[in-house]
Amino acid sequence: MSDANSVNDSEGLIIVSEAACKSVIDRDSAFSAVENVFASMSKGDAYNFPVIREAIGYADALYGFKSGFDRAGKALGLKSGGYWPGNEAKGLTNHQSTIFLFNPDNGKLRALVGGNYLTAVRTAAASAVSIAHLARKDSKVIGMIGAGHQSTFQLRAALEQRSFEKVVAWNGNKERLKKLQAVAEEMGIPFESVEREQLCSEADVIITITSAFEPLLMKEWIKPGTHIACMGTDTVGKQEVDANLLASATVFTDEIAQSISLGEAQHAIKSGTIKESDITTLGDVINGMHPGRRNEDEITLFDGTGVGLQDLAVASAAARLAVEKGKAQHISL
Ligand code: NAD
C-alpha cells in the first residue's frame, strides 16, 4: 500500500509537478491505490472530512477542499481547487487542483502534488474498480455517455477490466467523440457513435461522465445484467440517469454520505424512490462483506461521487514514487 510516511521528514518539503505525476502514476498504480482506500473506508480505517465548495463570486469560479485521513495508508491531507470556466479560452484546464500531504505523526507539510492529472486517473480508477468487481465477466460492449476531459481516461481504464469487443458512445457535440474513437482504435476495438437508447440496448457496461442536470438515460432503456458507473454527478443538482433506474438497480457507491447528498442517488433519495439503506459501499464488496452482483440479470449501478481519500491515495503513491525515481523537487522548510 502507498504510504506517505515512507517519504520521511529528512526529504524536506516535496514538490511533485503535473509532469512528474504523469511519469510515475500509471493506470495500475491508480487502480490499486483507489481499491485499497475504498477497502480502508469500509473497514473504518479511513474517513473523509466534510467537503467545502463555494462559488467565490470571482471569475465565475467554484473553489473548495476535499480532505480526509487514511490511518492504514497514513495519508493525511487535502485537495484544494475547483472549476474556472474561463480557463479553456486561455489554454488552461477548467478544473485546477493541488494536493497537500501532511505527516500524520507531527503535522508537518510533507508534499505539494499537482492534482489535475491525478484527479482524472483516480476518477477513472474508481469506475474501473467498480467494473472489476460488479460487471458481468462476459461483458462485451462498453457504452460511453459524455466526451469531455475525463472521458478518455475513463475509457482507457475501463477497457482493461473486461474483454470488450466494441465501444458505443454518445455526446451532445458529436465532434468531441473523435477523442474516444481514437482511444478505441488505438486498442484495436471497433467504435460507433449512437443515440442514447441504442447505446443502452447494446452496452453491457455504461459509463456516464457528463455535467448534465437532467437524466440522460431512462430506466426502460437499460437491459438486464448491465453495469452502470455514474461518474459525472458530484454536485447538488447534477443528474445523469432516471431516478427510477436506481430503484431497479443494486446501488453501490464510494461514500454513502456523498451519494445521498451530492451524488447520483440524491434525486432518488429526495423523491423517496430508494432509501439510504439500499446503498452499499464498493469497499464492502472489495472486503467480501457484500457479494456484489448476485446474478447475470441484476442491474448494478456505481454512484462514483469522488472522495478526497482517493486524491490522497494517488498523491501519496505519486510522492513516494517521485522521490524513489528522482522526479521530486525538495525544499527545506
Ligand atoms: P468537461 O467539461 O470536459 O466535459 C463535460 C461533458 O459533459 C461533455 O461531454 C459535455 O458535452 C457534457 N455535457 C455538459 N452538459 C451536458 C448536458 N446538459 N447534457 C448532456 N451532456 C452534457 O468535464 P469533465 O472534466 O469531463 O467532467 C465531466 C463531469 O465529471 C463533470 O460533471 C465533473 O464535475 C465530473 N467529475 C466527477 C469526478 C468524480 O470523482 N466523480 C471527478 C472529476 C470530474
Tab-separated table of C-alpha atoms and ligand atoms in Angstrom:
chain	number	residue	atom	x	y	z
A	1	MET	CA	0.000	0.000	0.000
A	2	SER	CA	1.186	3.531	-0.724
A	3	ASP	CA	2.399	5.230	2.418
A	4	ALA	CA	3.005	8.965	2.517
A	5	ASN	CA	5.148	8.367	5.596
A	6	SER	CA	7.679	6.394	3.585
A	7	VAL	CA	8.561	9.886	2.312
A	8	ASN	CA	10.265	10.899	5.548
A	9	ASP	CA	10.872	14.333	7.060
A	10	SER	CA	14.539	14.368	6.013
A	11	GLU	CA	13.358	14.801	2.413
A	12	GLY	CA	12.089	18.317	3.312
A	13	LEU	CA	9.004	19.601	1.524
A	14	ILE	CA	8.484	17.627	-1.659
A	15	ILE	CA	7.002	19.133	-4.787
A	16	VAL	CA	5.639	16.756	-7.377
A	17	SER	CA	4.744	18.535	-10.611
A	18	GLU	CA	1.992	17.541	-13.034
A	19	ALA	CA	4.674	16.171	-15.379
A	20	ALA	CA	6.245	14.113	-12.570
A	21	CYS	CA	2.792	12.715	-11.622
A	22	LYS	CA	2.275	11.606	-15.230
A	23	SER	CA	5.645	9.889	-15.307
A	24	VAL	CA	5.213	7.916	-12.047
A	25	ILE	CA	1.492	7.082	-11.782
A	26	ASP	CA	0.078	4.689	-14.355
A	27	ARG	CA	-3.391	3.157	-14.505
A	28	ASP	CA	-2.361	0.073	-12.487
A	29	SER	CA	-0.969	2.105	-9.588
A	30	ALA	CA	-4.051	4.371	-9.562
A	31	PHE	CA	-6.323	1.304	-9.590
A	32	SER	CA	-4.515	-0.289	-6.609
A	33	ALA	CA	-4.431	2.975	-4.623
A	34	VAL	CA	-8.174	3.560	-5.121
A	35	GLU	CA	-9.174	-0.066	-4.485
A	36	ASN	CA	-7.120	-0.086	-1.256
A	37	VAL	CA	-8.574	3.163	0.036
A	38	PHE	CA	-12.166	2.044	-0.702
A	39	ALA	CA	-11.375	-1.082	1.341
A	40	SER	CA	-9.939	1.049	4.177
A	41	MET	CA	-13.038	3.281	4.185
A	42	SER	CA	-15.284	0.228	4.501
A	43	LYS	CA	-13.247	-1.071	7.469
A	44	GLY	CA	-13.456	2.321	9.177
A	45	ASP	CA	-9.687	2.867	8.857
A	46	ALA	CA	-10.110	5.878	6.569
A	47	TYR	CA	-12.654	8.650	6.547
A	48	ASN	CA	-13.414	11.817	4.605
A	49	PHE	CA	-13.929	15.164	6.293
A	50	PRO	CA	-16.864	17.410	5.254
A	51	VAL	CA	-16.413	18.895	1.792
A	52	ILE	CA	-16.237	22.666	1.309
A	53	ARG	CA	-17.302	24.000	-2.092
A	54	GLU	CA	-18.084	27.664	-2.692
A	55	ALA	CA	-18.926	29.952	-5.586
A	56	ILE	CA	-16.324	32.608	-4.818
A	57	GLY	CA	-18.000	35.445	-6.713
A	58	TYR	CA	-14.915	35.969	-8.898
A	59	ALA	CA	-14.088	34.635	-12.379
A	60	ASP	CA	-17.287	32.505	-12.132
A	61	ALA	CA	-15.143	30.059	-10.166
A	62	LEU	CA	-16.170	27.261	-7.832
A	63	TYR	CA	-13.495	26.597	-5.240
A	64	GLY	CA	-13.194	24.202	-2.317
A	65	PHE	CA	-11.466	21.468	-0.322
A	66	LYS	CA	-11.769	17.702	-0.096
A	67	SER	CA	-9.864	16.197	2.795
A	68	GLY	CA	-9.534	13.136	4.997
A	69	PHE	CA	-7.288	10.695	6.799
A	70	ASP	CA	-6.385	7.116	5.961
A	71	ARG	CA	-4.896	5.563	9.122
A	72	ALA	CA	-3.935	2.385	7.284
A	73	GLY	CA	-2.181	4.192	4.410
A	74	LYS	CA	-1.079	7.047	6.738
A	75	ALA	CA	-2.331	9.602	4.234
A	76	LEU	CA	-3.449	12.892	5.797
A	77	GLY	CA	-4.207	15.964	3.739
A	78	LEU	CA	-6.481	17.734	1.334
A	79	LYS	CA	-7.134	18.526	-2.281
A	80	SER	CA	-7.768	22.184	-2.905
A	81	GLY	CA	-9.092	23.519	-6.163
A	82	GLY	CA	-12.160	23.859	-8.284
A	83	TYR	CA	-13.566	24.909	-11.614
A	84	TRP	CA	-12.689	28.047	-13.601
A	85	PRO	CA	-14.979	28.082	-16.676
A	86	GLY	CA	-12.920	30.774	-18.452
A	87	ASN	CA	-9.707	28.736	-18.401
A	88	GLU	CA	-10.221	26.816	-21.647
A	89	ALA	CA	-10.156	30.075	-23.642
A	90	LYS	CA	-6.752	30.800	-22.045
A	91	GLY	CA	-5.363	27.363	-22.970
A	92	LEU	CA	-5.720	26.033	-19.409
A	93	THR	CA	-7.761	23.134	-17.998
A	94	ASN	CA	-11.023	24.351	-16.407
A	95	HIS	CA	-10.581	22.057	-13.398
A	96	GLN	CA	-7.495	23.062	-11.354
A	97	SER	CA	-6.331	21.351	-8.177
A	98	THR	CA	-3.356	20.744	-5.909
A	99	ILE	CA	-2.991	18.073	-3.227
A	100	PHE	CA	-1.340	18.846	0.132
A	101	LEU	CA	0.001	15.916	2.199
A	102	PHE	CA	0.896	16.217	5.883
A	103	ASN	CA	2.902	13.927	8.151
A	104	PRO	CA	0.223	12.383	10.420
A	105	ASP	CA	2.809	11.895	13.214
A	106	ASN	CA	3.720	15.568	13.603
A	107	GLY	CA	1.513	17.686	11.312
A	108	LYS	CA	4.396	18.919	9.118
A	109	LEU	CA	3.629	19.693	5.488
A	110	ARG	CA	5.202	16.828	3.532
A	111	ALA	CA	4.276	17.292	-0.110
A	112	LEU	CA	2.584	19.506	-2.685
A	113	VAL	CA	1.364	17.368	-5.538
A	114	GLY	CA	-0.209	18.526	-8.824
A	115	GLY	CA	-3.844	17.371	-8.801
A	116	ASN	CA	-5.102	17.732	-12.373
A	117	TYR	CA	-3.782	14.514	-13.944
A	118	LEU	CA	-4.262	12.627	-10.659
A	119	THR	CA	-7.952	13.653	-10.498
A	120	ALA	CA	-8.532	12.179	-13.945
A	121	VAL	CA	-6.707	8.896	-13.219
A	122	ARG	CA	-8.236	8.427	-9.763
A	123	THR	CA	-11.744	9.071	-11.152
A	124	ALA	CA	-11.118	6.606	-13.966
A	125	ALA	CA	-9.721	4.127	-11.434
A	126	ALA	CA	-12.934	4.366	-9.372
A	127	SER	CA	-15.188	3.334	-12.257
A	128	ALA	CA	-12.619	0.701	-13.293
A	129	VAL	CA	-12.674	-0.781	-9.765
A	130	SER	CA	-16.489	-0.848	-9.950
A	131	ILE	CA	-16.360	-2.661	-13.313
A	132	ALA	CA	-13.766	-5.134	-11.999
A	133	HIS	CA	-15.975	-6.036	-9.015
A	134	LEU	CA	-19.519	-5.650	-10.385
A	135	ALA	CA	-19.735	-6.040	-14.183
A	136	ARG	CA	-20.615	-9.408	-15.732
A	137	LYS	CA	-17.468	-11.322	-16.635
A	138	ASP	CA	-18.763	-11.815	-20.197
A	139	SER	CA	-19.338	-8.084	-20.826
A	140	LYS	CA	-18.506	-7.353	-24.484
A	141	VAL	CA	-19.824	-3.865	-25.288
A	142	ILE	CA	-18.968	-0.698	-23.386
A	143	GLY	CA	-21.062	2.468	-23.746
A	144	MET	CA	-19.725	5.953	-23.039
A	145	ILE	CA	-22.060	8.877	-22.277
A	146	GLY	CA	-20.012	12.084	-22.411
A	147	ALA	CA	-16.841	13.033	-24.244
A	148	GLY	CA	-15.222	15.729	-22.110
A	149	HIS	CA	-11.813	15.880	-20.434
A	150	GLN	CA	-12.379	12.859	-18.135
A	151	SER	CA	-13.874	10.578	-20.782
A	152	THR	CA	-10.718	9.237	-22.457
A	153	PHE	CA	-9.188	8.412	-19.056
A	154	GLN	CA	-12.425	6.606	-18.160
A	155	LEU	CA	-12.470	4.594	-21.384
A	156	ARG	CA	-8.805	3.537	-21.213
A	157	ALA	CA	-9.130	2.279	-17.626
A	158	ALA	CA	-12.454	0.523	-18.300
A	159	LEU	CA	-11.182	-1.300	-21.396
A	160	GLU	CA	-8.586	-3.069	-19.223
A	161	GLN	CA	-11.241	-4.654	-16.971
A	162	ARG	CA	-13.056	-6.966	-19.436
A	163	SER	CA	-12.521	-8.379	-22.948
A	164	PHE	CA	-14.560	-5.653	-24.627
A	165	GLU	CA	-15.195	-6.097	-28.351
A	166	LYS	CA	-16.984	-2.833	-29.158
A	167	VAL	CA	-17.267	0.769	-27.928
A	168	VAL	CA	-20.528	2.675	-28.439
A	169	ALA	CA	-20.642	6.329	-27.445
A	170	TRP	CA	-22.913	9.361	-27.237
A	171	ASN	CA	-22.226	13.037	-26.668
A	172	GLY	CA	-24.302	16.155	-27.395
A	173	ASN	CA	-21.458	17.538	-29.506
A	174	LYS	CA	-20.565	14.633	-31.854
A	175	GLU	CA	-17.274	16.250	-32.895
A	176	ARG	CA	-15.902	15.565	-29.406
A	177	LEU	CA	-16.459	11.795	-29.852
A	178	LYS	CA	-13.368	11.670	-32.104
A	179	LYS	CA	-11.161	11.537	-28.993
A	180	LEU	CA	-12.983	8.427	-27.744
A	181	GLN	CA	-12.881	6.894	-31.219
A	182	ALA	CA	-9.102	7.390	-31.293
A	183	VAL	CA	-8.733	5.550	-27.944
A	184	ALA	CA	-10.870	2.636	-29.180
A	185	GLU	CA	-8.941	2.429	-32.454
A	186	GLU	CA	-5.618	2.545	-30.613
A	187	MET	CA	-6.787	-0.533	-28.667
A	188	GLY	CA	-7.993	-2.229	-31.906
A	189	ILE	CA	-11.667	-2.121	-30.830
A	190	PRO	CA	-14.500	-1.095	-33.207
A	191	PHE	CA	-16.201	2.211	-32.339
A	192	GLU	CA	-19.682	3.512	-33.162
A	193	SER	CA	-21.386	6.825	-32.418
A	194	VAL	CA	-25.005	6.022	-31.482
A	195	GLU	CA	-28.093	7.582	-29.914
A	196	ARG	CA	-28.637	7.020	-26.185
A	197	GLU	CA	-31.439	4.433	-26.429
A	198	GLN	CA	-29.436	2.308	-28.866
A	199	LEU	CA	-26.375	2.607	-26.636
A	200	CYS	CA	-28.363	1.136	-23.734
A	201	SER	CA	-29.707	-1.701	-25.904
A	202	GLU	CA	-26.149	-2.722	-26.859
A	203	ALA	CA	-23.941	-1.946	-23.871
A	204	ASP	CA	-23.139	-4.411	-21.074
A	205	VAL	CA	-21.243	-1.701	-19.197
A	206	ILE	CA	-22.087	2.028	-19.351
A	207	ILE	CA	-20.061	4.956	-18.005
A	208	THR	CA	-21.752	8.354	-17.669
A	209	ILE	CA	-19.294	11.246	-17.333
A	210	THR	CA	-21.122	14.481	-18.161
A	211	SER	CA	-22.045	17.728	-16.393
A	212	ALA	CA	-25.763	17.149	-17.057
A	213	PHE	CA	-28.510	18.441	-14.772
A	214	GLU	CA	-31.235	16.185	-16.167
A	215	PRO	CA	-31.491	12.425	-16.768
A	216	LEU	CA	-29.832	11.258	-19.977
A	217	LEU	CA	-30.633	7.524	-19.568
A	218	MET	CA	-34.122	6.171	-18.822
A	219	LYS	CA	-34.897	3.107	-16.747
A	220	GLU	CA	-36.840	1.403	-19.598
A	221	TRP	CA	-33.778	1.535	-21.889
A	222	ILE	CA	-31.407	-0.420	-19.629
A	223	LYS	CA	-31.169	-4.146	-20.342
A	224	PRO	CA	-30.895	-6.774	-17.565
A	225	GLY	CA	-27.346	-7.517	-16.438
A	226	THR	CA	-25.960	-4.056	-17.256
A	227	HIS	CA	-23.392	-2.398	-15.009
A	228	ILE	CA	-23.580	1.424	-14.984
A	229	ALA	CA	-20.894	3.652	-13.484
A	230	CYS	CA	-22.380	7.126	-12.940
A	231	MET	CA	-19.307	9.336	-12.599
A	232	GLY	CA	-20.403	12.846	-13.588
A	233	THR	CA	-22.737	13.766	-10.709
A	234	ASP	CA	-20.576	15.280	-7.991
A	235	THR	CA	-22.617	18.359	-7.050
A	236	VAL	CA	-26.090	19.120	-5.728
A	237	GLY	CA	-28.493	19.405	-8.685
A	238	LYS	CA	-26.490	17.432	-11.260
A	239	GLN	CA	-28.146	14.274	-12.628
A	240	GLU	CA	-27.300	11.746	-15.355
A	241	VAL	CA	-29.844	8.921	-15.026
A	242	ASP	CA	-33.562	8.479	-14.314
A	243	ALA	CA	-34.122	8.268	-10.539
A	244	ASN	CA	-36.381	5.213	-11.126
A	245	LEU	CA	-33.352	3.358	-12.508
A	246	LEU	CA	-31.818	3.386	-9.034
A	247	ALA	CA	-34.884	1.550	-7.688
A	248	SER	CA	-34.500	-1.246	-10.242
A	249	ALA	CA	-30.708	-1.495	-9.768
A	250	THR	CA	-28.495	-2.610	-6.896
A	251	VAL	CA	-26.772	0.624	-5.936
A	252	PHE	CA	-23.137	0.901	-4.825
A	253	THR	CA	-21.075	3.980	-4.073
A	254	ASP	CA	-17.687	5.212	-2.893
A	255	GLU	CA	-19.230	7.003	0.113
A	256	ILE	CA	-22.854	6.898	1.218
A	257	ALA	CA	-22.888	10.407	2.757
A	258	GLN	CA	-21.838	11.938	-0.589
A	259	SER	CA	-24.008	9.612	-2.662
A	260	ILE	CA	-27.222	10.715	-0.952
A	261	SER	CA	-26.345	14.419	-0.760
A	262	LEU	CA	-24.471	15.327	-3.947
A	263	GLY	CA	-24.111	12.095	-5.939
A	264	GLU	CA	-26.415	10.429	-8.449
A	265	ALA	CA	-28.550	8.948	-5.632
A	266	GLN	CA	-29.509	12.429	-4.315
A	267	HIS	CA	-32.625	12.554	-6.554
A	268	ALA	CA	-33.885	9.012	-5.795
A	269	ILE	CA	-33.371	9.690	-2.082
A	270	LYS	CA	-35.167	13.055	-2.254
A	271	SER	CA	-38.165	11.547	-4.056
A	272	GLY	CA	-38.246	8.546	-1.709
A	273	THR	CA	-37.610	6.140	-4.622
A	274	ILE	CA	-34.816	4.479	-2.625
A	275	LYS	CA	-33.605	4.644	0.984
A	276	GLU	CA	-30.096	5.231	2.289
A	277	SER	CA	-30.035	1.604	3.493
A	278	ASP	CA	-30.463	0.451	-0.138
A	279	ILE	CA	-26.945	1.733	-0.944
A	280	THR	CA	-23.798	-0.327	-0.315
A	281	THR	CA	-20.215	0.874	-0.431
A	282	LEU	CA	-17.938	-0.636	-3.066
A	283	GLY	CA	-15.449	-1.141	-0.227
A	284	ASP	CA	-17.857	-3.651	1.346
A	285	VAL	CA	-17.736	-5.647	-1.903
A	286	ILE	CA	-13.925	-5.393	-2.111
A	287	ASN	CA	-13.676	-6.645	1.515
A	288	GLY	CA	-16.086	-9.554	0.860
A	289	MET	CA	-18.723	-8.140	3.230
A	290	HIS	CA	-21.248	-7.882	0.383
A	291	PRO	CA	-21.449	-10.333	-2.534
A	292	GLY	CA	-21.721	-7.560	-5.162
A	293	ARG	CA	-23.515	-8.824	-8.279
A	294	ARG	CA	-25.747	-11.775	-7.336
A	295	ASN	CA	-26.854	-12.940	-10.793
A	296	GLU	CA	-26.425	-12.322	-14.524
A	297	ASP	CA	-29.695	-10.340	-14.822
A	298	GLU	CA	-29.096	-7.910	-11.987
A	299	ILE	CA	-28.512	-4.265	-12.923
A	300	THR	CA	-25.658	-2.864	-10.838
A	301	LEU	CA	-25.085	0.896	-10.540
A	302	PHE	CA	-21.996	2.543	-9.078
A	303	ASP	CA	-22.516	6.122	-7.908
A	304	GLY	CA	-18.938	7.449	-8.090
A	305	THR	CA	-19.078	10.789	-6.297
A	306	GLY	CA	-15.314	11.335	-5.918
A	307	VAL	CA	-13.883	11.448	-2.385
A	308	GLY	CA	-10.839	13.264	-1.010
A	309	LEU	CA	-9.304	9.980	0.138
A	310	GLN	CA	-8.944	8.898	-3.498
A	311	ASP	CA	-6.868	12.014	-4.119
A	312	LEU	CA	-4.734	11.445	-1.033
A	313	ALA	CA	-4.184	7.805	-2.022
A	314	VAL	CA	-2.881	8.563	-5.514
A	315	ALA	CA	-0.942	11.626	-4.326
A	316	SER	CA	0.788	9.544	-1.630
A	317	ALA	CA	1.778	6.978	-4.238
A	318	ALA	CA	2.973	9.777	-6.556
A	319	ALA	CA	5.077	11.394	-3.786
A	320	ARG	CA	6.695	8.097	-2.821
A	321	LEU	CA	7.452	7.069	-6.415
A	322	ALA	CA	8.658	10.552	-7.419
A	323	VAL	CA	11.201	10.506	-4.567
A	324	GLU	CA	12.302	6.948	-5.441
A	325	LYS	CA	12.739	7.830	-9.120
A	326	GLY	CA	14.391	11.216	-8.565
A	327	LYS	CA	11.441	13.141	-10.049
A	328	ALA	CA	10.541	15.182	-6.936
A	329	GLN	CA	11.834	18.650	-6.060
A	330	HIS	CA	12.924	19.163	-2.441
A	331	ILE	CA	12.670	22.361	-0.403
A	332	SER	CA	13.905	22.553	3.179
A	333	LEU	CA	11.467	24.341	5.477
B	1	NAD	P1	-15.847	18.602	-19.374
B	1	NAD	O1	-16.363	19.990	-19.169
B	1	NAD	O2	-14.542	18.405	-20.048
B	1	NAD	O3	-16.933	17.742	-20.201
B	1	NAD	C1	-18.302	17.789	-19.878
B	1	NAD	C2	-19.067	16.735	-20.665
B	1	NAD	O4	-20.437	16.802	-20.276
B	1	NAD	C3	-19.028	16.940	-22.167
B	1	NAD	O5	-19.083	15.672	-22.789
B	1	NAD	C4	-20.316	17.715	-22.429
B	1	NAD	O6	-20.771	17.544	-23.751
B	1	NAD	C5	-21.235	17.038	-21.440
B	1	NAD	N1	-22.385	17.842	-21.013
B	1	NAD	C6	-22.341	19.066	-20.416
B	1	NAD	N2	-23.587	19.455	-20.137
B	1	NAD	C7	-24.424	18.494	-20.575
B	1	NAD	C8	-25.843	18.324	-20.582
B	1	NAD	N3	-26.641	19.247	-20.055
B	1	NAD	N4	-26.350	17.204	-21.125
B	1	NAD	C9	-25.530	16.260	-21.623
B	1	NAD	N5	-24.184	16.342	-21.642
B	1	NAD	C10	-23.656	17.458	-21.120
B	1	NAD	O7	-15.880	17.927	-17.934
B	1	NAD	P2	-15.069	16.663	-17.422
B	1	NAD	O8	-13.826	17.111	-16.748
B	1	NAD	O9	-15.002	15.611	-18.471
B	1	NAD	O10	-16.042	16.192	-16.223
B	1	NAD	C11	-17.311	15.616	-16.534
B	1	NAD	C12	-18.146	15.555	-15.254
B	1	NAD	O11	-17.499	14.706	-14.301
B	1	NAD	C13	-18.295	16.907	-14.544
B	1	NAD	O12	-19.631	16.994	-14.059
B	1	NAD	C14	-17.317	16.835	-13.400
B	1	NAD	O13	-17.681	17.672	-12.326
B	1	NAD	C15	-17.427	15.367	-13.055
B	1	NAD	N6	-16.272	14.807	-12.330
B	1	NAD	C16	-16.541	13.857	-11.415
B	1	NAD	C17	-15.498	13.286	-10.707
B	1	NAD	C18	-15.788	12.192	-9.709
B	1	NAD	O14	-14.906	11.838	-8.932
B	1	NAD	N7	-16.957	11.624	-9.710
B	1	NAD	C19	-14.182	13.695	-10.933
B	1	NAD	C20	-13.933	14.655	-11.924
B	1	NAD	C21	-14.996	15.203	-12.637
